[in-house]
Short mmCIF file of C-alpha atoms and ligand atoms in Angstrom, two decimals:
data_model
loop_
_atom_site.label_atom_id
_atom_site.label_comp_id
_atom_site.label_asym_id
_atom_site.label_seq_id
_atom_site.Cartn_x
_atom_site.Cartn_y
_atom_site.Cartn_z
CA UNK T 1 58.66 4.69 67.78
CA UNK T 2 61.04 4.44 64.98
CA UNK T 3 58.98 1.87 63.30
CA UNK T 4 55.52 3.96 64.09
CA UNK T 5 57.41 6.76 62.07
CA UNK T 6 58.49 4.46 58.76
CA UNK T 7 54.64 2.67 58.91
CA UNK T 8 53.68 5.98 58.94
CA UNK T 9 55.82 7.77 56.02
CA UNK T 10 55.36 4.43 53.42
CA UNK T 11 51.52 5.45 54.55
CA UNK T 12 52.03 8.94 53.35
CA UNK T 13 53.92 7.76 50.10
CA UNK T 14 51.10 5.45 49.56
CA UNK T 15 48.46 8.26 49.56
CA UNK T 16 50.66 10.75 47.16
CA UNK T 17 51.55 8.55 44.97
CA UNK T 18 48.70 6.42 44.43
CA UNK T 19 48.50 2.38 43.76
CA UNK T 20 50.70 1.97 40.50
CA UNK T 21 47.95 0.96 38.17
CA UNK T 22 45.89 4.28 38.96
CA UNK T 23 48.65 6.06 37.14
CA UNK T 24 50.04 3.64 34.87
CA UNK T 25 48.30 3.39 31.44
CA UNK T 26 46.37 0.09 31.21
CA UNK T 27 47.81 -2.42 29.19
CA UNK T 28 45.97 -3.99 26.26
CA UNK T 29 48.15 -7.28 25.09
CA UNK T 30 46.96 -8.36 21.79
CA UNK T 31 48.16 -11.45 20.24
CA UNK T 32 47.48 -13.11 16.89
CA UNK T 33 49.27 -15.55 14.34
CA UNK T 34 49.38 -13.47 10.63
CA UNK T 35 51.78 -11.48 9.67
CA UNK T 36 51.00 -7.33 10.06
CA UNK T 37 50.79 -6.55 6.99
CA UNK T 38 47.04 -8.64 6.47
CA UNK T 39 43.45 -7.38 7.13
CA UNK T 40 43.56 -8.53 11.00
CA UNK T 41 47.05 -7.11 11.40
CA UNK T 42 46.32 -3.71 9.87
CA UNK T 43 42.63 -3.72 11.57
CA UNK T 44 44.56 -3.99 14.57
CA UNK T 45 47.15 -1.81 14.21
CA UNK T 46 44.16 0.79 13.32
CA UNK T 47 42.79 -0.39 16.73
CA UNK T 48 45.43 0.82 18.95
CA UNK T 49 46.05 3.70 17.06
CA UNK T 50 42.22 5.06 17.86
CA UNK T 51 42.13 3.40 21.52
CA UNK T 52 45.31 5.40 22.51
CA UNK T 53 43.90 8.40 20.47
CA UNK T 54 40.37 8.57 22.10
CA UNK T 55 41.46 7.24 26.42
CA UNK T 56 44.42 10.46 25.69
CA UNK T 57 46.93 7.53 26.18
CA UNK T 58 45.24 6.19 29.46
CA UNK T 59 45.62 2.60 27.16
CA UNK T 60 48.36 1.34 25.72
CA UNK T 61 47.69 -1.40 23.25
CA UNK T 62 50.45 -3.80 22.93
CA UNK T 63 50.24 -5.65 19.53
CA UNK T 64 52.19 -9.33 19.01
CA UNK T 65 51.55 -10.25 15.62
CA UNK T 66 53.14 -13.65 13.51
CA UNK T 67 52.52 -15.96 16.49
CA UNK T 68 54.91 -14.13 18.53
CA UNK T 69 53.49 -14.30 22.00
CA UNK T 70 51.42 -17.49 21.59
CA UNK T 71 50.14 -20.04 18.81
CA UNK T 72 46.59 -20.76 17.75
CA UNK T 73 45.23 -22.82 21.00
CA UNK T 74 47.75 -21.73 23.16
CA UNK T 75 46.55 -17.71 22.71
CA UNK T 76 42.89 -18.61 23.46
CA UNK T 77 43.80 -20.50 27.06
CA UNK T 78 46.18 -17.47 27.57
CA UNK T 79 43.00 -15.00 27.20
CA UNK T 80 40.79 -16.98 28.77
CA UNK T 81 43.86 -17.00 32.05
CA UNK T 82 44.21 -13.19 31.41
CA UNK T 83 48.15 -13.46 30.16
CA UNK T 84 46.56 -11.56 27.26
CA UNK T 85 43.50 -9.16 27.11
CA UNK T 86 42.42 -9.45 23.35
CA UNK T 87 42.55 -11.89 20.19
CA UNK T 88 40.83 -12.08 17.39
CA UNK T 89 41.07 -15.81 16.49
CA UNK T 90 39.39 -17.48 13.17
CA UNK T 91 35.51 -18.67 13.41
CA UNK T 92 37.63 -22.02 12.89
CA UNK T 93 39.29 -21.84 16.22
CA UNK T 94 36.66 -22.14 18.64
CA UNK T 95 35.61 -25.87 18.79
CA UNK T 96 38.36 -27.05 21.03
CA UNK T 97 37.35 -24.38 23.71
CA UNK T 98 33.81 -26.18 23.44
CA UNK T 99 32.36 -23.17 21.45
CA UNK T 100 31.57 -25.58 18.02
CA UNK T 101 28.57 -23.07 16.71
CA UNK T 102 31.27 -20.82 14.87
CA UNK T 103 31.94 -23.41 12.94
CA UNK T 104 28.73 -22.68 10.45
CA UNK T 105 30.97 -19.72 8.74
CA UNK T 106 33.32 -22.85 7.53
CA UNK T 107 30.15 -24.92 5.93
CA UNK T 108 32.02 -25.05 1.52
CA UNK T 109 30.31 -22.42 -0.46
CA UNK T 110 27.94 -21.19 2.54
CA UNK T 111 29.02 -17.07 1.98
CA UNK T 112 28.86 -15.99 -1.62
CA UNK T 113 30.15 -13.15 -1.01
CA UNK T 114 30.99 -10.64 2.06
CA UNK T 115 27.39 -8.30 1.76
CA UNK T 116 25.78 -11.30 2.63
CA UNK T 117 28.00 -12.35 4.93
CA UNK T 118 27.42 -8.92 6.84
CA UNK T 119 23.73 -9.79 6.87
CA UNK T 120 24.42 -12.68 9.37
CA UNK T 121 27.00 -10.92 11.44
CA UNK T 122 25.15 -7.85 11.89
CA UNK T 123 21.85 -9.49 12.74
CA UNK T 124 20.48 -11.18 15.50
CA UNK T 125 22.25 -14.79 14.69
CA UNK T 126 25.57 -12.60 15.28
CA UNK T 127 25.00 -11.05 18.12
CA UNK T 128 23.88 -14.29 19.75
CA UNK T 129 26.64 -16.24 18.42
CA UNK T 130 28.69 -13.58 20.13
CA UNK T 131 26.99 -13.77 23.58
CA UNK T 132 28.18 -17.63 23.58
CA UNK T 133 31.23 -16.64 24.47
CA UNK T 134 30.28 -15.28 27.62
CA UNK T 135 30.23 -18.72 29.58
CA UNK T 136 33.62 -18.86 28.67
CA UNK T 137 35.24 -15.82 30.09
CA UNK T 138 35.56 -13.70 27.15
CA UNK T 139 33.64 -10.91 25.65
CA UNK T 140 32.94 -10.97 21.97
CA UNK T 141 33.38 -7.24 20.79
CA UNK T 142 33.29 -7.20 16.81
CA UNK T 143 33.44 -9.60 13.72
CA UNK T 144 36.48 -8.78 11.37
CA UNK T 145 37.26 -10.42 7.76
CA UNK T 146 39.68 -11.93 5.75
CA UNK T 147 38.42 -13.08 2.88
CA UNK T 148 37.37 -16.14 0.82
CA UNK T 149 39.95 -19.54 0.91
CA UNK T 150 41.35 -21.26 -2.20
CA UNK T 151 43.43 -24.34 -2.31
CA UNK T 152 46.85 -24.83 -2.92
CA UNK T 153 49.26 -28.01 -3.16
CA UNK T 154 52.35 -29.11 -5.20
CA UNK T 155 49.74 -31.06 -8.07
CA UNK T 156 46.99 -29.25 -9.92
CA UNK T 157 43.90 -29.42 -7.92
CA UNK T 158 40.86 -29.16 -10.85
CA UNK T 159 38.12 -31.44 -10.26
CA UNK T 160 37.24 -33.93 -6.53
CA UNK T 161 39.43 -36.72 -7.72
CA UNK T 162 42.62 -34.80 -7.73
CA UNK T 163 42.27 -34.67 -3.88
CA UNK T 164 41.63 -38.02 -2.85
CA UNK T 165 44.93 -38.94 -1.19
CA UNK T 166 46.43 -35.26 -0.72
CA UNK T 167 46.94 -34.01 2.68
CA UNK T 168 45.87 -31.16 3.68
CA UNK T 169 46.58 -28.61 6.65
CA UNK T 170 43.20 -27.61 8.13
CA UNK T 171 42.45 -25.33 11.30
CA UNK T 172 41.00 -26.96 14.10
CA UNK T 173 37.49 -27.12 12.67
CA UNK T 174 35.28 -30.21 12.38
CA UNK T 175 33.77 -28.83 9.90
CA UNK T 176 36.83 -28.22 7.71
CA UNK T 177 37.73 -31.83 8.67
CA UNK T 178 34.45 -33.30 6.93
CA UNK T 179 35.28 -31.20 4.21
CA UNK T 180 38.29 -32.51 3.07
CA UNK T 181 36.89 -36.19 4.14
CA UNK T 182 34.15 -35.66 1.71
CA UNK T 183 36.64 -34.97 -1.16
CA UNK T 184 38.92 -38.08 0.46
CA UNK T 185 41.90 -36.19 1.52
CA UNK T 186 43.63 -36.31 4.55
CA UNK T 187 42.81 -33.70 6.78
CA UNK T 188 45.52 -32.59 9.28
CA UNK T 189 44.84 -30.06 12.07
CA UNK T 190 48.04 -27.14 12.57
CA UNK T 191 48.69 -24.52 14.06
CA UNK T 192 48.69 -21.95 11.63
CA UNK T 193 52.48 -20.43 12.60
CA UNK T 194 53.92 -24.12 11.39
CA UNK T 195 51.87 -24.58 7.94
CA UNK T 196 55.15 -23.03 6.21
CA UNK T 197 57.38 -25.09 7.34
CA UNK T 198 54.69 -28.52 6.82
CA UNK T 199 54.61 -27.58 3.35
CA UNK T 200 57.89 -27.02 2.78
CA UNK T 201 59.02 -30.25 4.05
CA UNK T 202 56.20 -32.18 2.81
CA UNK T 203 54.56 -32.96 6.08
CA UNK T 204 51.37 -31.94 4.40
CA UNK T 205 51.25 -31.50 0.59
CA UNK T 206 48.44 -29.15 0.37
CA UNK T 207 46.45 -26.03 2.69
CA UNK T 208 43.52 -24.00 2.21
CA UNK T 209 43.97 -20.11 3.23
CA UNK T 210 43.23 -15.96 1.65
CA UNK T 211 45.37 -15.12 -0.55
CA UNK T 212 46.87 -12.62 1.83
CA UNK T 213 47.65 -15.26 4.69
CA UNK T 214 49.55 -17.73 1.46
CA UNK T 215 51.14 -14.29 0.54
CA UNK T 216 52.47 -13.23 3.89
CA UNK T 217 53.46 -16.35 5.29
CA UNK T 218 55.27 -16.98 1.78
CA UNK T 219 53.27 -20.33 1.24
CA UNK T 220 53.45 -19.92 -2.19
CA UNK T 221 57.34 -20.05 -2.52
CA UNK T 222 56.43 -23.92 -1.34
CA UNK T 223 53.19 -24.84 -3.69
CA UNK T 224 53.63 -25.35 -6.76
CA UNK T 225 49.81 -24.69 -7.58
CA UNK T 226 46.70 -22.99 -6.50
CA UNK T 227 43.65 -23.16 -7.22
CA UNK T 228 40.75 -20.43 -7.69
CA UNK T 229 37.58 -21.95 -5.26
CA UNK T 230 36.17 -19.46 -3.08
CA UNK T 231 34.98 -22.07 -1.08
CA UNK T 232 34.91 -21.09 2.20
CA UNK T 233 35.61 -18.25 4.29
CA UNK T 234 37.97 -16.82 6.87
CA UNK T 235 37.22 -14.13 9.43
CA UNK T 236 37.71 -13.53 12.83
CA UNK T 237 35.95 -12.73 16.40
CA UNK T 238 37.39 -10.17 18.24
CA UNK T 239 37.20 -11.41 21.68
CA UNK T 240 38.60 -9.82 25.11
CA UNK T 241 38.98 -11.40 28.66
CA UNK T 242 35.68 -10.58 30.41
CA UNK T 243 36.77 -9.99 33.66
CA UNK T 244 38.99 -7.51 32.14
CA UNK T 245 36.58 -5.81 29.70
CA UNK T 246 34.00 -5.33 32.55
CA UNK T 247 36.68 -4.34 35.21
CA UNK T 248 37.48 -1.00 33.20
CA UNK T 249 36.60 2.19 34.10
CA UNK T 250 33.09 2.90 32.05
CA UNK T 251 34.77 5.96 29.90
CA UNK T 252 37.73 4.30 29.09
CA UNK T 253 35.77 0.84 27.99
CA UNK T 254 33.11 3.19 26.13
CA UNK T 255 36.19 5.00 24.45
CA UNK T 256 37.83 1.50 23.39
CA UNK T 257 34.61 0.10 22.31
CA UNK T 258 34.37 2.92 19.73
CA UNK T 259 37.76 2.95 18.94
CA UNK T 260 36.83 -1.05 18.09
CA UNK T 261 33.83 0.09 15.99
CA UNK T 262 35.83 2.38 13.27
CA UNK T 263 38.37 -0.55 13.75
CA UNK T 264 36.22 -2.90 11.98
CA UNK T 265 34.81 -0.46 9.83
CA UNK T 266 38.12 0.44 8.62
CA UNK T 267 39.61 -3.05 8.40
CA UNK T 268 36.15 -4.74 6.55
CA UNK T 269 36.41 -2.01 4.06
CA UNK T 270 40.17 -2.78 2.85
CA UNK T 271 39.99 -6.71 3.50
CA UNK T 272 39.30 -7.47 -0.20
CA UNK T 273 41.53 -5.42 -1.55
CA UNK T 274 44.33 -6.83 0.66
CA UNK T 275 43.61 -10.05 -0.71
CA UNK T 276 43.06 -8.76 -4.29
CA UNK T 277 46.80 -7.35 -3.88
CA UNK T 278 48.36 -10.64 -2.69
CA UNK T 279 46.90 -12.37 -5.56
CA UNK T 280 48.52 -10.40 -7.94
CA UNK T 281 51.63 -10.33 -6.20
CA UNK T 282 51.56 -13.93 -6.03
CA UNK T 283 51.15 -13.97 -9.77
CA UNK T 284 53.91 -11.69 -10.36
CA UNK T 285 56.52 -13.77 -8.10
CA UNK T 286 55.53 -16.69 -11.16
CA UNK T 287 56.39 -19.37 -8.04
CA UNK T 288 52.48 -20.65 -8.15
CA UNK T 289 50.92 -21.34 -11.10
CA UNK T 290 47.10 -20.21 -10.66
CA UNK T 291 43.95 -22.41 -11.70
CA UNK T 292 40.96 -20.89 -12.52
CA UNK T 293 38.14 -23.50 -12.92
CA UNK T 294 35.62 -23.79 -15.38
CA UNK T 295 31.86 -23.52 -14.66
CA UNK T 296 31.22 -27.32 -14.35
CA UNK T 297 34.42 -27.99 -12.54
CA UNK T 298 33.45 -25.12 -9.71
CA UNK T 299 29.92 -27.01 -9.97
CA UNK T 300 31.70 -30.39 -9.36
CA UNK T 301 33.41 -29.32 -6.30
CA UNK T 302 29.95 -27.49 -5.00
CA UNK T 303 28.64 -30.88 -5.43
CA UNK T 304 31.26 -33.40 -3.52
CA UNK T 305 31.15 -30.53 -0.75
CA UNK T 306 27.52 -30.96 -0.42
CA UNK T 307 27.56 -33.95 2.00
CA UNK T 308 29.35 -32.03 4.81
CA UNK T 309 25.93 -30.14 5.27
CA UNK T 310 24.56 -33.24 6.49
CA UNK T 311 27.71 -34.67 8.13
CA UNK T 312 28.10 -31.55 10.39
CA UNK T 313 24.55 -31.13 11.05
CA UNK T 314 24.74 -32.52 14.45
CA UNK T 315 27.66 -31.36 15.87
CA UNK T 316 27.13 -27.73 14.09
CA UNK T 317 23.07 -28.08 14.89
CA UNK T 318 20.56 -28.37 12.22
CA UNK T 319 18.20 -25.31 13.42
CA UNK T 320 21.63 -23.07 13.35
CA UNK T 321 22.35 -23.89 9.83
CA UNK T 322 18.90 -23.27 8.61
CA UNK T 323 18.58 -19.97 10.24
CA UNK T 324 22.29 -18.83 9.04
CA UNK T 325 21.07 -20.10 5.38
CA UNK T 326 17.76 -17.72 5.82
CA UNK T 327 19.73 -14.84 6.80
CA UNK T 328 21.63 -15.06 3.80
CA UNK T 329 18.80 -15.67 2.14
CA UNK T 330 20.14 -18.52 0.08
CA UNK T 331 18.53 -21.69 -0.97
CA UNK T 332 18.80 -24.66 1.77
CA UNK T 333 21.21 -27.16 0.93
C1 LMR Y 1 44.61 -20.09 9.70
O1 LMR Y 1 44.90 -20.70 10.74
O2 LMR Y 1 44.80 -20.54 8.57
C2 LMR Y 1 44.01 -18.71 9.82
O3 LMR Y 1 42.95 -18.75 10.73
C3 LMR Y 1 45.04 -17.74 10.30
C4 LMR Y 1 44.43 -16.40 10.52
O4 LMR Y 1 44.37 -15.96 11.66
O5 LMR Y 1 44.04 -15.79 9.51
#
């Protein structure tokens, strides 16, 4: 009888109170590797502040920024396992989760500049590169920017031969990899949270990043140089755990997915000048000494790059290229 009367009362409790998680907010983790004060920290940081804003605090979105929770591979097995909900990883990062196609945003001198990047991710190729994740557990929600790359090392970097020999950091992109082949360097793949400390102990000599991720991560207290390229770009897919995107209640996923849209409106709009900021605090600490190259050296490099078109064309896929270089309406190459 006794025991009939507890079963009965932790019944009771159970119906007044509720299962936990119908009263407790739901909790958005969000990792990434740069520092907050760059375009996908502050995008991010303008993400949670709408999401809690428009769900009246029915989500709470936890951010870890700087490599905190997890490091570049580690964070996208720890989305795809649900230990985090969200990420928004380079285009560079998804080859070793068997999603190479992103890797066309990393083909040297394929963006020239972010308009007509904008045509590709807003268009059909986007939203189908974005539906690729799918098969892979995760839900691609937006496409957010850094900015363009430039080089840095500890030599002056002004025409292809200074980089036969130099080794360079890369992200884990095959594409990025044939691009330093073709200019004989050594390519090196790193997490992005150790490129500091490779630098400054001369594990690698040299890295390609924005201005804003060399700023914030202090990389240019450790090269001596840097040179002006523009060669490539950096920018990010948003991605959440699919099981966990489509298991929300619909208001509260509609009300995130608009908080997500002024998210990426807000942080595309201020990317370039976040980057246009770090370069000229970067100038002002006097540690780097900035190149600017000359016509015909920017035409040289254009020209050793040119090979990885064909050298990635297989892995990246031939018809992909072509229809990313007729969206942006360039020339083929
Ligand atoms: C890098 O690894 O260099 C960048 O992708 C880091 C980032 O997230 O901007």
């Amino acid at each position: 009888m006794r025991k009939l009367v507890l079963a009965a009362a932790s019944i009771a409790a159970l119906i007044l109170i509720g299962p936990a998680s119908a009263q407790s907010p739901v909790i958005i983790k969000f990792s990434h590797v740069v520092a907050s004060d760059t375009p996908k920290g502050k995008a991010a940081e303008k993400f949670k502040e709408l999401a809690e804003k428009y769900t009246d605090g029915k989500v709470k979105v936890e951010i870890y920024p700087n490599s905190t929770l997890y490091k570049d591979k580690e964070e996208l097995e720890a989305l795809q396992l649900g230990a985090v909900q969200m990420l928004a990883p380079s285009n560079s990062k998804f080859g070793p989760i068997g999603i190479k196609e992103f890797e066309v945003f990393d083909l040297p001198y394929i963006l020239p500049d972010l308009a007509t990047l904008r045509k590709v991710t807003d268009g059909p190729l986007g939203a189908r590169l974005l539906k690729l994740l799918d098969s892979k557990g995760m839900t691609g929600l937006a496409y957010w920017d850094n900015g363009f790359k430039e080089m840095s090392a500890n030599k002056k970097l002004i025409s292809p031969v200074d980089y036969k020999g130099v080794k360079f950091r890369i992200q884990s992109s095959k594409v990025l990899e044939a691009q330093f082949r073709a200019l004989g360097s050594i390519p090196q793949v790193m997490a992005f949270g150790e490129v500091y400390q490779a630098l400054q102990t001369g594990v690698v000599d040299g890295q390609e990043n924005t201005w804003s991720n060399i700023y914030t991560q202090k990389m240019h207290e450790v090269q001596k140089y840097a040179t002006v390229t523009n060669h490539g770009y950096i920018g990010y897919v948003v991605v959440v755990n699919k099981k966990f995107w489509d298991g929300l209640p619909a208001d509260i996923r509609a009300n995130c997915e608009k908080a997500m849209k002024e998210a990426t409106t807000f942080g595309n709009g201020q990317s370039a000048k976040e980057n246009d900021d770090a370069l000229e605090a970067i100038k002002k600490s006097g540690k780097t000494e900035i190149i600017t190259l000359t016509p015909e050296q920017d035409a040289a490099m254009r020209k050793a790059m040119e090979p990885v078109y064909k050298d990635v064309a297989s892995r990246v896929g031939q018809p992909l290229i072509d229809e990313f270089l007729r969206e942006t309406g360039a020339a083929s190459h």
